[in-house]
């Protein structure tokens, strides 16, 4: 029975993942780190400035930060969408899994639009969920609510760069408000209990459950191929540099944080 349930939920997870991936837009060609798929959230000049900064950062560290702006999440959660996009596009280096996806959805009314920062395996140690939360709460969302979209993305990506270097500090007095337990997390916990409390000691494959309730399965370990490959003391990323050479096949688990604006 335990084996049957394991196979059933494994297939269910694969089916769910496949459905999300169908909603993901194709990888940009030519490749770009900043992709405003709404066409009007940022001005062309703002896209160019942000792209130049993130390409220079990629060139100097190999860490890739991709900003993706969509008008609709196709019915999926921002977390599932951002993580699936990071995997499908391969944001980050496949040897280090050092990609970050900053997903913005413009769909919905004010205060109910989604933003999510998905962090690749290899950067989860230096950008844990609490840090991603702090960057959303202090840099991105306040600017967005004030209508300063470019400034929010510029400051949030600067903060992510600092965090990858171990230099980010949330403003004094900042304390993250507690969030209720995600219904998805409750479902995943129940599934895990059903599978593993049968008392049968098989040491089989199975998957893992991320901190934010995203379920992953075989096809890559929890730690993907090494740690952070960031390039030490900051500053080099702000230069000119050439064009973006393309995504490197980075992997994503469930690390990251989301919020509403």
GROMACS .gro file of C-alpha atoms in nm:
model
  261
    1UNK     CA    1   0.000   0.000   0.000
    2UNK     CA    2   0.280   0.237   0.091
    3UNK     CA    3   0.454   0.169  -0.239
    4UNK     CA    4   0.130   0.226  -0.430
    5UNK     CA    5   0.070   0.560  -0.256
    6UNK     CA    6   0.427   0.668  -0.321
    7UNK     CA    7   0.393   0.596  -0.692
    8UNK     CA    8   0.051   0.763  -0.706
    9UNK     CA    9   0.166   1.086  -0.545
   10UNK     CA   10   0.487   1.084  -0.748
   11UNK     CA   11   0.283   1.068  -1.069
   12UNK     CA   12   0.051   1.336  -0.933
   13UNK     CA   13   0.347   1.564  -0.865
   14UNK     CA   14   0.489   1.510  -1.212
   15UNK     CA   15   0.148   1.579  -1.368
   16UNK     CA   16   0.111   1.899  -1.165
   17UNK     CA   17   0.460   2.013  -1.262
   18UNK     CA   18   0.389   1.941  -1.628
   19UNK     CA   19   0.071   2.149  -1.612
   20UNK     CA   20   0.253   2.448  -1.464
   21UNK     CA   21   0.525   2.423  -1.727
   22UNK     CA   22   0.260   2.448  -2.000
   23UNK     CA   23   0.170   2.792  -1.866
   24UNK     CA   24   0.531   2.914  -1.872
   25UNK     CA   25   0.623   3.144  -2.162
   26UNK     CA   26   0.899   3.018  -2.390
   27UNK     CA   27   1.258   3.106  -2.309
   28UNK     CA   28   1.337   3.444  -2.468
   29UNK     CA   29   1.521   3.435  -2.798
   30UNK     CA   30   1.752   3.619  -2.811
   31UNK     CA   31   1.812   3.556  -2.440
   32UNK     CA   32   1.747   3.842  -2.198
   33UNK     CA   33   1.759   3.871  -1.821
   34UNK     CA   34   1.485   4.137  -1.805
   35UNK     CA   35   1.162   4.030  -1.972
   36UNK     CA   36   0.862   4.263  -1.954
   37UNK     CA   37   0.606   4.038  -2.119
   38UNK     CA   38   0.331   4.294  -2.059
   39UNK     CA   39   0.509   4.536  -2.290
   40UNK     CA   40   0.429   4.843  -2.082
   41UNK     CA   41   0.522   4.788  -1.717
   42UNK     CA   42   0.868   4.938  -1.774
   43UNK     CA   43   0.984   5.182  -2.040
   44UNK     CA   44   1.235   5.056  -2.299
   45UNK     CA   45   1.500   5.274  -2.136
   46UNK     CA   46   1.432   5.120  -1.796
   47UNK     CA   47   1.449   4.768  -1.938
   48UNK     CA   48   1.782   4.850  -2.100
   49UNK     CA   49   1.929   4.998  -1.781
   50UNK     CA   50   1.819   4.704  -1.566
   51UNK     CA   51   1.938   4.453  -1.826
   52UNK     CA   52   2.279   4.619  -1.846
   53UNK     CA   53   2.323   4.600  -1.470
   54UNK     CA   54   2.220   4.235  -1.441
   55UNK     CA   55   2.429   4.127  -1.740
   56UNK     CA   56   2.735   4.292  -1.586
   57UNK     CA   57   2.662   4.112  -1.258
   58UNK     CA   58   2.629   3.780  -1.441
   59UNK     CA   59   2.956   3.844  -1.624
   60UNK     CA   60   3.147   3.917  -1.303
   61UNK     CA   61   3.001   3.648  -1.075
   62UNK     CA   62   2.807   3.395  -1.291
   63UNK     CA   63   2.504   3.455  -1.067
   64UNK     CA   64   2.198   3.522  -1.284
   65UNK     CA   65   1.905   3.738  -1.172
   66UNK     CA   66   1.615   3.728  -1.416
   67UNK     CA   67   1.326   3.973  -1.387
   68UNK     CA   68   1.006   3.847  -1.548
   69UNK     CA   69   0.688   4.053  -1.564
   70UNK     CA   70   0.364   3.885  -1.671
   71UNK     CA   71   0.002   3.994  -1.681
   72UNK     CA   72  -0.145   3.659  -1.575
   73UNK     CA   73  -0.030   3.357  -1.371
   74UNK     CA   74  -0.275   3.128  -1.556
   75UNK     CA   75  -0.439   3.022  -1.231
   76UNK     CA   76  -0.118   2.906  -1.060
   77UNK     CA   77   0.040   3.040  -0.745
   78UNK     CA   78   0.325   3.287  -0.786
   79UNK     CA   79   0.558   3.041  -0.611
   80UNK     CA   80   0.479   2.751  -0.844
   81UNK     CA   81   0.496   2.974  -1.150
   82UNK     CA   82   0.828   3.137  -1.058
   83UNK     CA   83   0.997   2.809  -0.965
   84UNK     CA   84   0.870   2.633  -1.279
   85UNK     CA   85   0.988   2.925  -1.492
   86UNK     CA   86   1.333   2.919  -1.332
   87UNK     CA   87   1.361   2.549  -1.408
   88UNK     CA   88   1.219   2.569  -1.761
   89UNK     CA   89   1.443   2.859  -1.860
   90UNK     CA   90   1.744   2.723  -1.670
   91UNK     CA   91   1.822   3.047  -1.487
   92UNK     CA   92   2.168   3.021  -1.331
   93UNK     CA   93   2.470   2.802  -1.396
   94UNK     CA   94   2.403   2.428  -1.403
   95UNK     CA   95   2.718   2.361  -1.200
   96UNK     CA   96   2.621   2.602  -0.923
   97UNK     CA   97   2.241   2.645  -0.947
   98UNK     CA   98   2.295   3.013  -0.875
   99UNK     CA   99   1.992   3.168  -1.040
  100UNK     CA  100   1.724   3.400  -0.905
  101UNK     CA  101   1.386   3.474  -1.062
  102UNK     CA  102   1.207   3.795  -0.967
  103UNK     CA  103   0.852   3.734  -1.087
  104UNK     CA  104   0.599   4.016  -1.106
  105UNK     CA  105   0.235   3.965  -1.200
  106UNK     CA  106   0.028   4.271  -1.290
  107UNK     CA  107  -0.302   4.081  -1.285
  108UNK     CA  108  -0.556   4.163  -1.017
  109UNK     CA  109  -0.662   4.466  -0.821
  110UNK     CA  110  -0.427   4.690  -0.626
  111UNK     CA  111  -0.309   4.511  -0.313
  112UNK     CA  112  -0.377   4.171  -0.466
  113UNK     CA  113  -0.108   4.152  -0.734
  114UNK     CA  114   0.172   3.902  -0.690
  115UNK     CA  115   0.547   3.929  -0.657
  116UNK     CA  116   0.776   3.634  -0.588
  117UNK     CA  117   1.151   3.590  -0.555
  118UNK     CA  118   1.257   3.232  -0.637
  119UNK     CA  119   1.610   3.140  -0.529
  120UNK     CA  120   1.814   2.861  -0.690
  121UNK     CA  121   1.953   2.574  -0.485
  122UNK     CA  122   2.304   2.710  -0.472
  123UNK     CA  123   2.206   3.052  -0.335
  124UNK     CA  124   1.959   2.937  -0.068
  125UNK     CA  125   2.235   2.943   0.193
  126UNK     CA  126   2.305   3.314   0.146
  127UNK     CA  127   1.953   3.422   0.046
  128UNK     CA  128   1.720   3.225   0.274
  129UNK     CA  129   1.345   3.281   0.269
  130UNK     CA  130   1.362   3.541   0.548
  131UNK     CA  131   1.606   3.753   0.348
  132UNK     CA  132   1.394   3.729   0.033
  133UNK     CA  133   1.093   3.829   0.245
  134UNK     CA  134   1.279   4.131   0.382
  135UNK     CA  135   1.380   4.246   0.034
  136UNK     CA  136   1.021   4.222  -0.087
  137UNK     CA  137   0.886   4.403   0.217
  138UNK     CA  138   1.142   4.683   0.226
  139UNK     CA  139   1.267   4.740  -0.126
  140UNK     CA  140   1.020   4.609  -0.382
  141UNK     CA  141   0.662   4.626  -0.255
  142UNK     CA  142   0.668   4.978  -0.098
  143UNK     CA  143   0.799   5.121  -0.425
  144UNK     CA  144   0.542   4.927  -0.627
  145UNK     CA  145   0.257   5.051  -0.410
  146UNK     CA  146   0.380   5.405  -0.473
  147UNK     CA  147   0.389   5.342  -0.848
  148UNK     CA  148   0.769   5.341  -0.864
  149UNK     CA  149   0.806   5.015  -1.054
  150UNK     CA  150   1.155   5.062  -1.194
  151UNK     CA  151   1.291   5.189  -0.863
  152UNK     CA  152   1.142   4.889  -0.685
  153UNK     CA  153   1.309   4.644  -0.922
  154UNK     CA  154   1.636   4.837  -0.923
  155UNK     CA  155   1.654   4.850  -0.543
  156UNK     CA  156   1.536   4.490  -0.501
  157UNK     CA  157   1.799   4.355  -0.741
  158UNK     CA  158   2.066   4.568  -0.570
  159UNK     CA  159   1.957   4.413  -0.240
  160UNK     CA  160   1.972   4.061  -0.386
  161UNK     CA  161   2.325   4.129  -0.509
  162UNK     CA  162   2.425   4.247  -0.161
  163UNK     CA  163   2.259   3.942  -0.005
  164UNK     CA  164   2.453   3.708  -0.234
  165UNK     CA  165   2.770   3.876  -0.105
  166UNK     CA  166   2.655   3.847   0.257
  167UNK     CA  167   2.617   4.224   0.288
  168UNK     CA  168   2.241   4.279   0.298
  169UNK     CA  169   2.084   4.402   0.621
  170UNK     CA  170   1.715   4.473   0.665
  171UNK     CA  171   1.634   4.820   0.800
  172UNK     CA  172   1.656   4.862   1.176
  173UNK     CA  173   1.332   4.770   1.348
  174UNK     CA  174   1.207   4.550   1.064
  175UNK     CA  175   1.028   4.239   1.183
  176UNK     CA  176   0.850   4.009   0.944
  177UNK     CA  177   0.484   3.969   1.025
  178UNK     CA  178   0.389   3.608   1.067
  179UNK     CA  179   0.205   3.442   0.782
  180UNK     CA  180  -0.051   3.170   0.833
  181UNK     CA  181   0.023   2.814   0.735
  182UNK     CA  182  -0.020   2.767   0.362
  183UNK     CA  183  -0.305   2.529   0.269
  184UNK     CA  184  -0.070   2.373   0.014
  185UNK     CA  185   0.183   2.307   0.290
  186UNK     CA  186  -0.088   2.135   0.498
  187UNK     CA  187  -0.179   1.912   0.203
  188UNK     CA  188   0.184   1.821   0.142
  189UNK     CA  189   0.236   1.737   0.511
  190UNK     CA  190  -0.069   1.509   0.504
  191UNK     CA  191   0.063   1.335   0.192
  192UNK     CA  192   0.402   1.282   0.353
  193UNK     CA  193   0.241   1.139   0.666
  194UNK     CA  194   0.029   0.899   0.461
  195UNK     CA  195   0.333   0.774   0.273
  196UNK     CA  196   0.585   0.750   0.553
  197UNK     CA  197   0.386   0.661   0.864
  198UNK     CA  198   0.300   0.316   0.735
  199UNK     CA  199   0.581   0.174   0.942
  200UNK     CA  200   0.732  -0.010   0.648
  201UNK     CA  201   1.100   0.065   0.656
  202UNK     CA  202   1.170   0.084   0.286
  203UNK     CA  203   1.435   0.343   0.218
  204UNK     CA  204   1.304   0.432  -0.121
  205UNK     CA  205   1.331   0.732  -0.342
  206UNK     CA  206   1.047   0.973  -0.283
  207UNK     CA  207   1.096   1.344  -0.284
  208UNK     CA  208   1.133   1.637  -0.054
  209UNK     CA  209   0.912   1.914   0.066
  210UNK     CA  210   1.047   2.263   0.051
  211UNK     CA  211   1.006   2.524   0.318
  212UNK     CA  212   0.729   2.691   0.122
  213UNK     CA  213   0.531   2.381   0.039
  214UNK     CA  214   0.662   2.319  -0.311
  215UNK     CA  215   0.708   1.951  -0.375
  216UNK     CA  216   1.011   1.831  -0.565
  217UNK     CA  217   1.091   1.481  -0.688
  218UNK     CA  218   1.383   1.291  -0.836
  219UNK     CA  219   1.575   1.451  -1.114
  220UNK     CA  220   1.815   1.642  -0.896
  221UNK     CA  221   1.911   1.647  -0.534
  222UNK     CA  222   1.819   1.900  -0.273
  223UNK     CA  223   2.156   2.066  -0.303
  224UNK     CA  224   2.226   2.113  -0.668
  225UNK     CA  225   2.588   2.083  -0.759
  226UNK     CA  226   2.770   2.310  -0.524
  227UNK     CA  227   2.740   2.637  -0.343
  228UNK     CA  228   2.733   3.001  -0.424
  229UNK     CA  229   2.973   3.111  -0.689
  230UNK     CA  230   2.946   3.481  -0.626
  231UNK     CA  231   3.244   3.696  -0.700
  232UNK     CA  232   3.333   3.846  -0.366
  233UNK     CA  233   3.362   4.218  -0.296
  234UNK     CA  234   3.091   4.401  -0.481
  235UNK     CA  235   3.085   4.667  -0.740
  236UNK     CA  236   3.200   4.492  -1.057
  237UNK     CA  237   2.844   4.422  -1.169
  238UNK     CA  238   2.759   4.787  -1.229
  239UNK     CA  239   2.981   4.829  -1.533
  240UNK     CA  240   2.898   4.807  -1.901
  241UNK     CA  241   2.987   4.467  -2.042
  242UNK     CA  242   2.860   4.286  -2.348
  243UNK     CA  243   2.523   4.129  -2.419
  244UNK     CA  244   2.370   3.845  -2.222
  245UNK     CA  245   2.510   3.509  -2.330
  246UNK     CA  246   2.213   3.297  -2.225
  247UNK     CA  247   2.084   3.095  -1.933
  248UNK     CA  248   2.305   2.817  -1.802
  249UNK     CA  249   2.069   2.540  -1.691
  250UNK     CA  250   2.040   2.625  -1.322
  251UNK     CA  251   1.810   2.433  -1.087
  252UNK     CA  252   1.544   2.545  -0.840
  253UNK     CA  253   1.383   2.381  -0.540
  254UNK     CA  254   1.138   2.570  -0.322
  255UNK     CA  255   1.344   2.856  -0.183
  256UNK     CA  256   1.207   3.206  -0.200
  257UNK     CA  257   0.936   3.440  -0.079
  258UNK     CA  258   0.626   3.611  -0.209
  259UNK     CA  259   0.408   3.909  -0.137
  260UNK     CA  260   0.120   4.121  -0.265
  261UNK     CA  261   0.125   4.473  -0.402
   0.00000   0.00000   0.00000
